[in-house]
Amino acid sequence: MAAPAPRTRAPSFALPSTTGGSLGLDDLVAGGPALLIFASEECPTCALALRRLAAIVAPLQAAGVGLAVVFEDPLDVAARVARDARFKGTVLAEPAPYDTSRAYGLESLPTTILLDRDAAVAGTVVGWDAEALSALVGEACAAVGAPAPAITSERPRKKPGCAAKSTYDDEMLALIDRAGAADEMEDMFERGWTDGLPVVPPTRSRVDAMLAGRDPHESLGEVPPGTGEATLERVAACAVLAGCRPEYFPVVLAAVEAALDPAFNVGGQAVTTQPAGQLVIVSGPVAAAIGVHSGMGVLGPGFRANLTIGRALRLVVTLTGGGAPGRLDRSTLGHPGKLGFCIAENEDGSPWEPLHVERGFARDDSVVTVVGCDAPLSISDHRATTPAELAEILGWAGAATWSPNWWPLGGTSVYVVCPEHQAMFGAAGWSKQRLREAMFDAVRKPARELRRGETTPQVHAAAPDDVITKWDRPDDIVLLAAGGEAGRYSAVLGPCLGMNSQMVSLEVAWST
Amino acid sequence: MEYVSPFDERRREPEPLAPRRHALQGARVALLDITKRRGDEFLDRIEERLREHGAETFRVAKEIFSKPAEPELIRRIANRGDLAVEGLAD
């Protein structure tokens, strides 16, 4: 199609904008003349033009001159390239088949078109041509009586661009589509779609397989701290990136939904200087059905469902929610579990009722529980001969968590109790509750011994000989039965404090 | 290759900043305690210094430091104050 003749009305369009919604020709010239720039991701001259024009976006906006760039790319690519160029003007996307580009008769990119306030074409500049663009900007500003901002005089002053994608034939377009990025894995890092480890590229077909017919636009809510919206499509993209199989997705969805419960305060956990991550505990039949591991080496590495389900939740928090480490995530040290932290209980081999049953669900319900917690601290005990002795040892290991003199803890301690330790309690008929109470009773000190460094207001307020316990109540001790059959190693996971964060359980929408 | 982005690509327009005020004399200054320990001690001292410079002060507090300030609290600060000082961290 030929380019529109000068002084004739430019072709209409309505294209999706990176700020949401769509923007049309009349919107663009609503306030006066406007510059419309066509560009593409692959074109180096376009990148140069956008970087250089970024400096005049604000003065043009202040003068009332509209400015928009139309990318011959999908919206997310357009947003990324504009962000990389620090271009803060309006960004629109026109993926294949490039009807708007064709209507404007584009041959190469970048092409900058000056539209007057009646949306007629008042001038066109092809490629990077600083002099011609200065004249175009000057004309636009003169029309509104504003001084024209200067375009940089940096070299090169002129640079030809690339062919517009609208000029490609179908065979060429198919080739580009198949080729993808030069190195797809590196491309993921360049996009920032990672937690530091390689990811699985979230192609449309993989994401669709994850969604399995669910409405991609359904929302689970805003994800703090940066408040991106967790649409099912974005959660599915995170699950693909994390390496999940589609059958894990119901558990991922339940974990994300549980984490977004305000009572969990994932926003506070995401930004704190504490190391805390989000532990996902999968209970009920779904755990075995999809292979969430509860046995040897349960805290990892080695088990795909555990690692990838936990990782998917973390990617929702860090990518969709914007809680990326070193940015909004201000954790001083972090811990490896922040990559992904997910376990199941050994429900059939344990002498105890599983966590979800303790929390009011039926044994056959499939449930996800999320809890904010610190890295595991291993507790070796191969010598205790009575349950009371072992309870005391487990309890005292928890005494040092958070800070050795911070009593009472004011939060939850999650214990992973290994099968040989479970067996000692089971043989003596000890329930989880009895063990909790024994641990709670065992760990106490007079206030005077706790008055060093970081101590609680309760310790300060107490008389020197008043007895202080490590926990406010036995129920602050959460017991999980998991781990390998040999070796007497249990573990305690420190808390995430100051968040007013509750453990949240949610049933998984799942059936066999 | 078409990929599905994990990011919410909608770009939010930044909120314009309120006009800056350059003199403290007669300014109404909100002192926001985020309820982290010892933040009140810091704000006590700041309050003293601000009053020496002729500012009026009023104290407000968040319910908990680890959650964003409630919209009602932000409104109260905006309605009553010209400036705000937030006492962060321990």
PDB file of C-alpha atoms in Angstrom, chain A residues 186-422:
ATOM      1  CA  GLU A 186      20.155 -15.935  27.113  1.00  0.00           C
ATOM      2  CA  ASP A 187      17.160 -14.002  25.836  1.00  0.00           C
ATOM      3  CA  MET A 188      15.269 -14.953  28.999  1.00  0.00           C
ATOM      4  CA  PHE A 189      18.057 -13.468  31.129  1.00  0.00           C
ATOM      5  CA  GLU A 190      18.079 -10.315  29.015  1.00  0.00           C
ATOM      6  CA  ARG A 191      14.356  -9.926  29.566  1.00  0.00           C
ATOM      7  CA  GLY A 192      14.858 -10.326  33.303  1.00  0.00           C
ATOM      8  CA  TRP A 193      12.510 -13.348  33.325  1.00  0.00           C
ATOM      9  CA  THR A 194      14.614 -15.264  35.832  1.00  0.00           C
ATOM     10  CA  ASP A 195      15.605 -15.679  39.459  1.00  0.00           C
ATOM     11  CA  GLY A 196      19.235 -16.077  38.448  1.00  0.00           C
ATOM     12  CA  LEU A 197      18.924 -19.645  37.178  1.00  0.00           C
ATOM     13  CA  PRO A 198      18.041 -20.652  33.619  1.00  0.00           C
ATOM     14  CA  VAL A 199      14.313 -20.836  32.962  1.00  0.00           C
ATOM     15  CA  VAL A 200      12.031 -22.633  30.543  1.00  0.00           C
ATOM     16  CA  PRO A 201      10.968 -20.074  27.881  1.00  0.00           C
ATOM     17  CA  PRO A 202       7.233 -19.417  28.304  1.00  0.00           C
ATOM     18  CA  THR A 203       6.120 -19.966  24.723  1.00  0.00           C
ATOM     19  CA  ARG A 204       2.464 -19.527  23.921  1.00  0.00           C
ATOM     20  CA  SER A 205       2.019 -23.286  23.501  1.00  0.00           C
ATOM     21  CA  ARG A 206       3.648 -24.132  26.864  1.00  0.00           C
ATOM     22  CA  VAL A 207       1.590 -21.485  28.654  1.00  0.00           C
ATOM     23  CA  ASP A 208      -1.593 -22.730  26.978  1.00  0.00           C
ATOM     24  CA  ALA A 209      -0.773 -26.278  28.087  1.00  0.00           C
ATOM     25  CA  MET A 210      -0.328 -24.989  31.657  1.00  0.00           C
ATOM     26  CA  LEU A 211      -3.635 -23.097  31.522  1.00  0.00           C
ATOM     27  CA  ALA A 212      -5.456 -26.200  30.239  1.00  0.00           C
ATOM     28  CA  GLY A 213      -8.472 -24.186  29.121  1.00  0.00           C
ATOM     29  CA  ARG A 214      -8.650 -21.850  32.104  1.00  0.00           C
ATOM     30  CA  ASP A 215      -9.514 -18.207  31.395  1.00  0.00           C
ATOM     31  CA  PRO A 216      -6.120 -16.528  30.903  1.00  0.00           C
ATOM     32  CA  HIS A 217      -7.487 -13.155  31.981  1.00  0.00           C
ATOM     33  CA  GLU A 218      -9.032 -14.323  35.251  1.00  0.00           C
ATOM     34  CA  SER A 219      -7.222 -12.568  38.065  1.00  0.00           C
ATOM     35  CA  LEU A 220      -6.065 -13.868  41.435  1.00  0.00           C
ATOM     36  CA  GLY A 221      -5.483 -10.270  42.527  1.00  0.00           C
ATOM     37  CA  GLU A 222      -2.689  -7.748  42.754  1.00  0.00           C
ATOM     38  CA  VAL A 223       0.699  -9.104  43.832  1.00  0.00           C
ATOM     39  CA  PRO A 224       2.609  -6.859  46.206  1.00  0.00           C
ATOM     40  CA  PRO A 225       5.067  -5.217  46.621  1.00  0.00           C
ATOM     41  CA  GLY A 226       5.024  -3.694  43.106  1.00  0.00           C
ATOM     42  CA  THR A 227       1.369  -4.637  42.583  1.00  0.00           C
ATOM     43  CA  GLY A 228       1.334  -6.465  39.284  1.00  0.00           C
ATOM     44  CA  GLU A 229      -1.888  -8.281  38.561  1.00  0.00           C
ATOM     45  CA  ALA A 230      -1.703 -12.072  38.846  1.00  0.00           C
ATOM     46  CA  THR A 231      -3.754 -13.088  35.836  1.00  0.00           C
ATOM     47  CA  LEU A 232      -3.882 -16.838  35.331  1.00  0.00           C
ATOM     48  CA  GLU A 233      -1.841 -16.328  32.172  1.00  0.00           C
ATOM     49  CA  ARG A 234       0.987 -14.606  34.066  1.00  0.00           C
ATOM     50  CA  VAL A 235       0.904 -17.240  36.814  1.00  0.00           C
ATOM     51  CA  ALA A 236       1.064 -19.892  34.082  1.00  0.00           C
ATOM     52  CA  ALA A 237       4.024 -18.071  32.511  1.00  0.00           C
ATOM     53  CA  CYS A 238       5.776 -18.175  35.907  1.00  0.00           C
ATOM     54  CA  ALA A 239       4.968 -21.880  36.279  1.00  0.00           C
ATOM     55  CA  VAL A 240       6.468 -22.557  32.822  1.00  0.00           C
ATOM     56  CA  LEU A 241       9.548 -20.456  33.615  1.00  0.00           C
ATOM     57  CA  ALA A 242       9.953 -22.377  36.878  1.00  0.00           C
ATOM     58  CA  GLY A 243       9.888 -25.719  35.077  1.00  0.00           C
ATOM     59  CA  CYS A 244       6.506 -26.990  36.291  1.00  0.00           C
ATOM     60  CA  ARG A 245       4.606 -29.706  34.511  1.00  0.00           C
ATOM     61  CA  PRO A 246       0.989 -28.782  33.693  1.00  0.00           C
ATOM     62  CA  GLU A 247      -0.317 -31.209  36.329  1.00  0.00           C
ATOM     63  CA  TYR A 248       1.380 -29.113  39.039  1.00  0.00           C
ATOM     64  CA  PHE A 249      -0.576 -26.011  38.049  1.00  0.00           C
ATOM     65  CA  PRO A 250      -3.611 -26.505  40.362  1.00  0.00           C
ATOM     66  CA  VAL A 251      -1.160 -26.566  43.295  1.00  0.00           C
ATOM     67  CA  VAL A 252       0.669 -23.488  42.014  1.00  0.00           C
ATOM     68  CA  LEU A 253      -2.638 -21.627  41.676  1.00  0.00           C
ATOM     69  CA  ALA A 254      -3.685 -22.556  45.218  1.00  0.00           C
ATOM     70  CA  ALA A 255      -0.263 -21.523  46.569  1.00  0.00           C
ATOM     71  CA  VAL A 256      -0.437 -18.142  44.818  1.00  0.00           C
ATOM     72  CA  GLU A 257      -3.996 -17.579  45.985  1.00  0.00           C
ATOM     73  CA  ALA A 258      -3.059 -18.492  49.566  1.00  0.00           C
ATOM     74  CA  ALA A 259      -0.012 -16.215  49.433  1.00  0.00           C
ATOM     75  CA  LEU A 260      -2.177 -13.312  48.236  1.00  0.00           C
ATOM     76  CA  ASP A 261      -4.470 -13.636  51.261  1.00  0.00           C
ATOM     77  CA  PRO A 262      -3.904 -10.350  53.142  1.00  0.00           C
ATOM     78  CA  ALA A 263      -3.442 -12.377  56.352  1.00  0.00           C
ATOM     79  CA  PHE A 264      -0.230 -13.800  54.843  1.00  0.00           C
ATOM     80  CA  ASN A 265       1.244 -10.352  54.124  1.00  0.00           C
ATOM     81  CA  VAL A 266       3.404 -11.522  51.254  1.00  0.00           C
ATOM     82  CA  GLY A 267       4.189  -7.880  50.509  1.00  0.00           C
ATOM     83  CA  GLY A 268       5.935  -7.447  53.842  1.00  0.00           C
ATOM     84  CA  GLN A 269       7.749 -10.760  53.404  1.00  0.00           C
ATOM     85  CA  ALA A 270       8.841  -9.787  49.889  1.00  0.00           C
ATOM     86  CA  VAL A 271      10.593  -6.574  50.913  1.00  0.00           C
ATOM     87  CA  THR A 272      11.918  -7.310  54.401  1.00  0.00           C
ATOM     88  CA  THR A 273      15.623  -7.256  55.287  1.00  0.00           C
ATOM     89  CA  GLN A 274      14.982 -10.655  56.948  1.00  0.00           C
ATOM     90  CA  PRO A 275      15.957 -13.761  54.967  1.00  0.00           C
ATOM     91  CA  ALA A 276      12.420 -15.163  54.891  1.00  0.00           C
ATOM     92  CA  GLY A 277      11.063 -17.090  51.937  1.00  0.00           C
ATOM     93  CA  GLN A 278       7.657 -18.666  51.401  1.00  0.00           C
ATOM     94  CA  LEU A 279       7.422 -22.369  52.233  1.00  0.00           C
ATOM     95  CA  VAL A 280       4.651 -24.275  50.432  1.00  0.00           C
ATOM     96  CA  ILE A 281       3.391 -27.422  52.177  1.00  0.00           C
ATOM     97  CA  VAL A 282       1.320 -29.719  49.960  1.00  0.00           C
ATOM     98  CA  SER A 283      -1.062 -32.067  51.778  1.00  0.00           C
ATOM     99  CA  GLY A 284      -3.549 -34.737  50.802  1.00  0.00           C
ATOM    100  CA  PRO A 285      -3.847 -36.970  47.732  1.00  0.00           C
ATOM    101  CA  VAL A 286      -2.597 -34.371  45.224  1.00  0.00           C
ATOM    102  CA  ALA A 287       0.898 -34.535  46.729  1.00  0.00           C
ATOM    103  CA  ALA A 288       1.516 -38.175  45.817  1.00  0.00           C
ATOM    104  CA  ALA A 289      -0.442 -37.887  42.555  1.00  0.00           C
ATOM    105  CA  ILE A 290       1.846 -35.215  41.113  1.00  0.00           C
ATOM    106  CA  GLY A 291       5.014 -36.382  42.869  1.00  0.00           C
ATOM    107  CA  VAL A 292       5.627 -33.821  45.599  1.00  0.00           C
ATOM    108  CA  HIS A 293       8.338 -35.558  47.550  1.00  0.00           C
ATOM    109  CA  SER A 294       8.196 -36.141  51.299  1.00  0.00           C
ATOM    110  CA  GLY A 295      10.996 -38.658  51.799  1.00  0.00           C
ATOM    111  CA  MET A 296      14.774 -38.787  51.637  1.00  0.00           C
ATOM    112  CA  GLY A 297      16.311 -35.365  51.045  1.00  0.00           C
ATOM    113  CA  VAL A 298      12.897 -33.691  51.270  1.00  0.00           C
ATOM    114  CA  LEU A 299      14.333 -30.184  51.717  1.00  0.00           C
ATOM    115  CA  GLY A 300      16.133 -30.612  48.396  1.00  0.00           C
ATOM    116  CA  PRO A 301      17.701 -30.776  45.904  1.00  0.00           C
ATOM    117  CA  GLY A 302      16.490 -33.468  43.541  1.00  0.00           C
ATOM    118  CA  PHE A 303      12.712 -33.346  43.204  1.00  0.00           C
ATOM    119  CA  ARG A 304      11.123 -31.530  40.339  1.00  0.00           C
ATOM    120  CA  ALA A 305       7.642 -30.932  41.768  1.00  0.00           C
ATOM    121  CA  ASN A 306       9.056 -29.586  45.044  1.00  0.00           C
ATOM    122  CA  LEU A 307      11.588 -27.292  43.431  1.00  0.00           C
ATOM    123  CA  THR A 308       9.428 -25.990  40.611  1.00  0.00           C
ATOM    124  CA  ILE A 309       6.175 -25.423  42.519  1.00  0.00           C
ATOM    125  CA  GLY A 310       8.028 -23.430  45.147  1.00  0.00           C
ATOM    126  CA  ARG A 311       9.918 -21.603  42.417  1.00  0.00           C
ATOM    127  CA  ALA A 312       6.725 -20.726  40.524  1.00  0.00           C
ATOM    128  CA  LEU A 313       5.321 -18.985  43.611  1.00  0.00           C
ATOM    129  CA  ARG A 314       8.580 -17.100  44.095  1.00  0.00           C
ATOM    130  CA  LEU A 315       8.610 -16.010  40.445  1.00  0.00           C
ATOM    131  CA  VAL A 316       5.066 -14.672  40.806  1.00  0.00           C
ATOM    132  CA  VAL A 317       6.275 -12.624  43.788  1.00  0.00           C
ATOM    133  CA  THR A 318       9.528 -11.458  42.182  1.00  0.00           C
ATOM    134  CA  LEU A 319       8.492 -10.981  38.525  1.00  0.00           C
ATOM    135  CA  THR A 320       4.748 -10.308  38.478  1.00  0.00           C
ATOM    136  CA  GLY A 321       4.863  -8.692  41.915  1.00  0.00           C
ATOM    137  CA  GLY A 322       8.129  -6.877  41.297  1.00  0.00           C
ATOM    138  CA  GLY A 323       9.778  -8.123  44.524  1.00  0.00           C
ATOM    139  CA  ALA A 324      13.130  -8.779  42.840  1.00  0.00           C
ATOM    140  CA  PRO A 325      16.171  -9.322  45.074  1.00  0.00           C
ATOM    141  CA  GLY A 326      18.334  -6.242  45.434  1.00  0.00           C
ATOM    142  CA  ARG A 327      15.497  -4.034  44.216  1.00  0.00           C
ATOM    143  CA  LEU A 328      12.250  -4.068  46.174  1.00  0.00           C
ATOM    144  CA  ASP A 329      13.427  -7.215  47.986  1.00  0.00           C
ATOM    145  CA  ARG A 330      15.820  -5.739  50.561  1.00  0.00           C
ATOM    146  CA  SER A 331      16.827  -9.007  52.216  1.00  0.00           C
ATOM    147  CA  THR A 332      20.272  -8.608  53.800  1.00  0.00           C
ATOM    148  CA  LEU A 333      21.314 -12.215  53.199  1.00  0.00           C
ATOM    149  CA  GLY A 334      18.423 -14.094  51.639  1.00  0.00           C
ATOM    150  CA  HIS A 335      18.581 -17.899  51.764  1.00  0.00           C
ATOM    151  CA  PRO A 336      18.589 -20.704  49.193  1.00  0.00           C
ATOM    152  CA  GLY A 337      14.952 -21.575  49.964  1.00  0.00           C
ATOM    153  CA  LYS A 338      13.951 -18.256  48.449  1.00  0.00           C
ATOM    154  CA  LEU A 339      14.539 -19.827  45.041  1.00  0.00           C
ATOM    155  CA  GLY A 340      11.719 -22.213  45.778  1.00  0.00           C
ATOM    156  CA  PHE A 341      10.630 -24.035  48.891  1.00  0.00           C
ATOM    157  CA  CYS A 342       7.991 -26.739  48.780  1.00  0.00           C
ATOM    158  CA  ILE A 343       7.521 -30.029  50.619  1.00  0.00           C
ATOM    159  CA  ALA A 344       4.915 -32.653  51.396  1.00  0.00           C
ATOM    160  CA  GLU A 345       4.420 -34.635  54.599  1.00  0.00           C
ATOM    161  CA  ASN A 346       4.918 -38.373  54.672  1.00  0.00           C
ATOM    162  CA  GLU A 347       1.252 -38.794  55.533  1.00  0.00           C
ATOM    163  CA  ASP A 348       0.986 -42.586  55.239  1.00  0.00           C
ATOM    164  CA  GLY A 349       4.164 -43.477  57.123  1.00  0.00           C
ATOM    165  CA  SER A 350       3.777 -40.971  59.938  1.00  0.00           C
ATOM    166  CA  PRO A 351       2.269 -41.790  63.356  1.00  0.00           C
ATOM    167  CA  TRP A 352       0.554 -38.390  63.287  1.00  0.00           C
ATOM    168  CA  GLU A 353      -2.305 -36.692  61.567  1.00  0.00           C
ATOM    169  CA  PRO A 354      -1.047 -34.479  58.749  1.00  0.00           C
ATOM    170  CA  LEU A 355      -0.987 -30.697  58.893  1.00  0.00           C
ATOM    171  CA  HIS A 356      -4.133 -30.144  56.823  1.00  0.00           C
ATOM    172  CA  VAL A 357      -6.146 -32.432  59.095  1.00  0.00           C
ATOM    173  CA  GLU A 358      -4.870 -30.511  62.144  1.00  0.00           C
ATOM    174  CA  ARG A 359      -6.078 -27.370  60.374  1.00  0.00           C
ATOM    175  CA  GLY A 360      -9.618 -28.679  59.938  1.00  0.00           C
ATOM    176  CA  PHE A 361      -9.569 -30.323  56.501  1.00  0.00           C
ATOM    177  CA  ALA A 362     -10.480 -33.943  55.760  1.00  0.00           C
ATOM    178  CA  ARG A 363      -7.610 -36.345  55.138  1.00  0.00           C
ATOM    179  CA  ASP A 364      -8.773 -36.797  51.534  1.00  0.00           C
ATOM    180  CA  ASP A 365      -8.798 -33.073  50.837  1.00  0.00           C
ATOM    181  CA  SER A 366      -5.894 -31.749  48.835  1.00  0.00           C
ATOM    182  CA  VAL A 367      -4.593 -28.631  50.502  1.00  0.00           C
ATOM    183  CA  VAL A 368      -1.781 -26.136  50.151  1.00  0.00           C
ATOM    184  CA  THR A 369      -0.433 -24.262  53.175  1.00  0.00           C
ATOM    185  CA  VAL A 370       1.938 -21.317  52.898  1.00  0.00           C
ATOM    186  CA  VAL A 371       4.137 -20.075  55.703  1.00  0.00           C
ATOM    187  CA  GLY A 372       6.842 -17.421  55.730  1.00  0.00           C
ATOM    188  CA  CYS A 373      10.047 -18.839  57.163  1.00  0.00           C
ATOM    189  CA  ASP A 374      13.788 -18.821  57.331  1.00  0.00           C
ATOM    190  CA  ALA A 375      16.330 -21.436  56.195  1.00  0.00           C
ATOM    191  CA  PRO A 376      16.328 -24.889  57.853  1.00  0.00           C
ATOM    192  CA  LEU A 377      18.643 -25.509  60.794  1.00  0.00           C
ATOM    193  CA  SER A 378      19.500 -29.206  61.049  1.00  0.00           C
ATOM    194  CA  ILE A 379      19.132 -30.917  64.439  1.00  0.00           C
ATOM    195  CA  SER A 380      21.176 -34.085  64.819  1.00  0.00           C
ATOM    196  CA  ASP A 381      20.188 -36.396  67.650  1.00  0.00           C
ATOM    197  CA  HIS A 382      21.138 -40.064  67.529  1.00  0.00           C
ATOM    198  CA  ARG A 383      21.379 -40.587  71.298  1.00  0.00           C
ATOM    199  CA  ALA A 384      18.165 -39.578  73.051  1.00  0.00           C
ATOM    200  CA  THR A 385      16.484 -42.592  74.661  1.00  0.00           C
ATOM    201  CA  THR A 386      13.138 -41.155  75.706  1.00  0.00           C
ATOM    202  CA  PRO A 387      10.576 -38.982  73.920  1.00  0.00           C
ATOM    203  CA  ALA A 388      10.876 -36.369  76.679  1.00  0.00           C
ATOM    204  CA  GLU A 389      14.609 -36.124  76.139  1.00  0.00           C
ATOM    205  CA  LEU A 390      14.216 -35.818  72.369  1.00  0.00           C
ATOM    206  CA  ALA A 391      11.445 -33.215  72.738  1.00  0.00           C
ATOM    207  CA  GLU A 392      13.781 -31.123  74.867  1.00  0.00           C
ATOM    208  CA  ILE A 393      16.572 -31.353  72.277  1.00  0.00           C
ATOM    209  CA  LEU A 394      14.303 -30.390  69.399  1.00  0.00           C
ATOM    210  CA  GLY A 395      12.893 -27.523  71.460  1.00  0.00           C
ATOM    211  CA  TRP A 396      16.278 -26.109  72.424  1.00  0.00           C
ATOM    212  CA  ALA A 397      17.418 -26.115  68.800  1.00  0.00           C
ATOM    213  CA  GLY A 398      14.529 -23.744  68.129  1.00  0.00           C
ATOM    214  CA  ALA A 399      15.603 -21.550  71.060  1.00  0.00           C
ATOM    215  CA  ALA A 400      18.346 -19.926  68.987  1.00  0.00           C
ATOM    216  CA  THR A 401      16.184 -19.105  65.972  1.00  0.00           C
ATOM    217  CA  TRP A 402      15.593 -15.460  65.064  1.00  0.00           C
ATOM    218  CA  SER A 403      18.018 -14.324  67.784  1.00  0.00           C
ATOM    219  CA  PRO A 404      19.219 -16.275  70.837  1.00  0.00           C
ATOM    220  CA  ASN A 405      17.700 -13.903  73.386  1.00  0.00           C
ATOM    221  CA  TRP A 406      14.516 -13.033  71.522  1.00  0.00           C
ATOM    222  CA  TRP A 407      11.980 -14.755  73.765  1.00  0.00           C
ATOM    223  CA  PRO A 408       9.105 -15.257  73.323  1.00  0.00           C
ATOM    224  CA  LEU A 409       9.494 -15.582  69.593  1.00  0.00           C
ATOM    225  CA  GLY A 410       6.164 -13.978  68.641  1.00  0.00           C
ATOM    226  CA  GLY A 411       5.930 -16.199  65.568  1.00  0.00           C
ATOM    227  CA  THR A 412       5.820 -19.687  64.197  1.00  0.00           C
ATOM    228  CA  SER A 413       8.570 -22.322  64.273  1.00  0.00           C
ATOM    229  CA  VAL A 414       8.200 -24.994  61.626  1.00  0.00           C
ATOM    230  CA  TYR A 415       9.822 -28.323  62.524  1.00  0.00           C
ATOM    231  CA  VAL A 416      10.452 -31.068  59.990  1.00  0.00           C
ATOM    232  CA  VAL A 417      10.616 -34.228  62.101  1.00  0.00           C
ATOM    233  CA  CYS A 418      12.417 -37.166  60.467  1.00  0.00           C
ATOM    234  CA  PRO A 419      10.967 -40.733  60.472  1.00  0.00           C
ATOM    235  CA  GLU A 420      13.324 -42.133  63.133  1.00  0.00           C
ATOM    236  CA  HIS A 421      12.447 -39.277  65.465  1.00  0.00           C
ATOM    237  CA  GLN A 422       8.752 -39.700  64.585  1.00  0.00           C
TER     238      GLN A 422
END
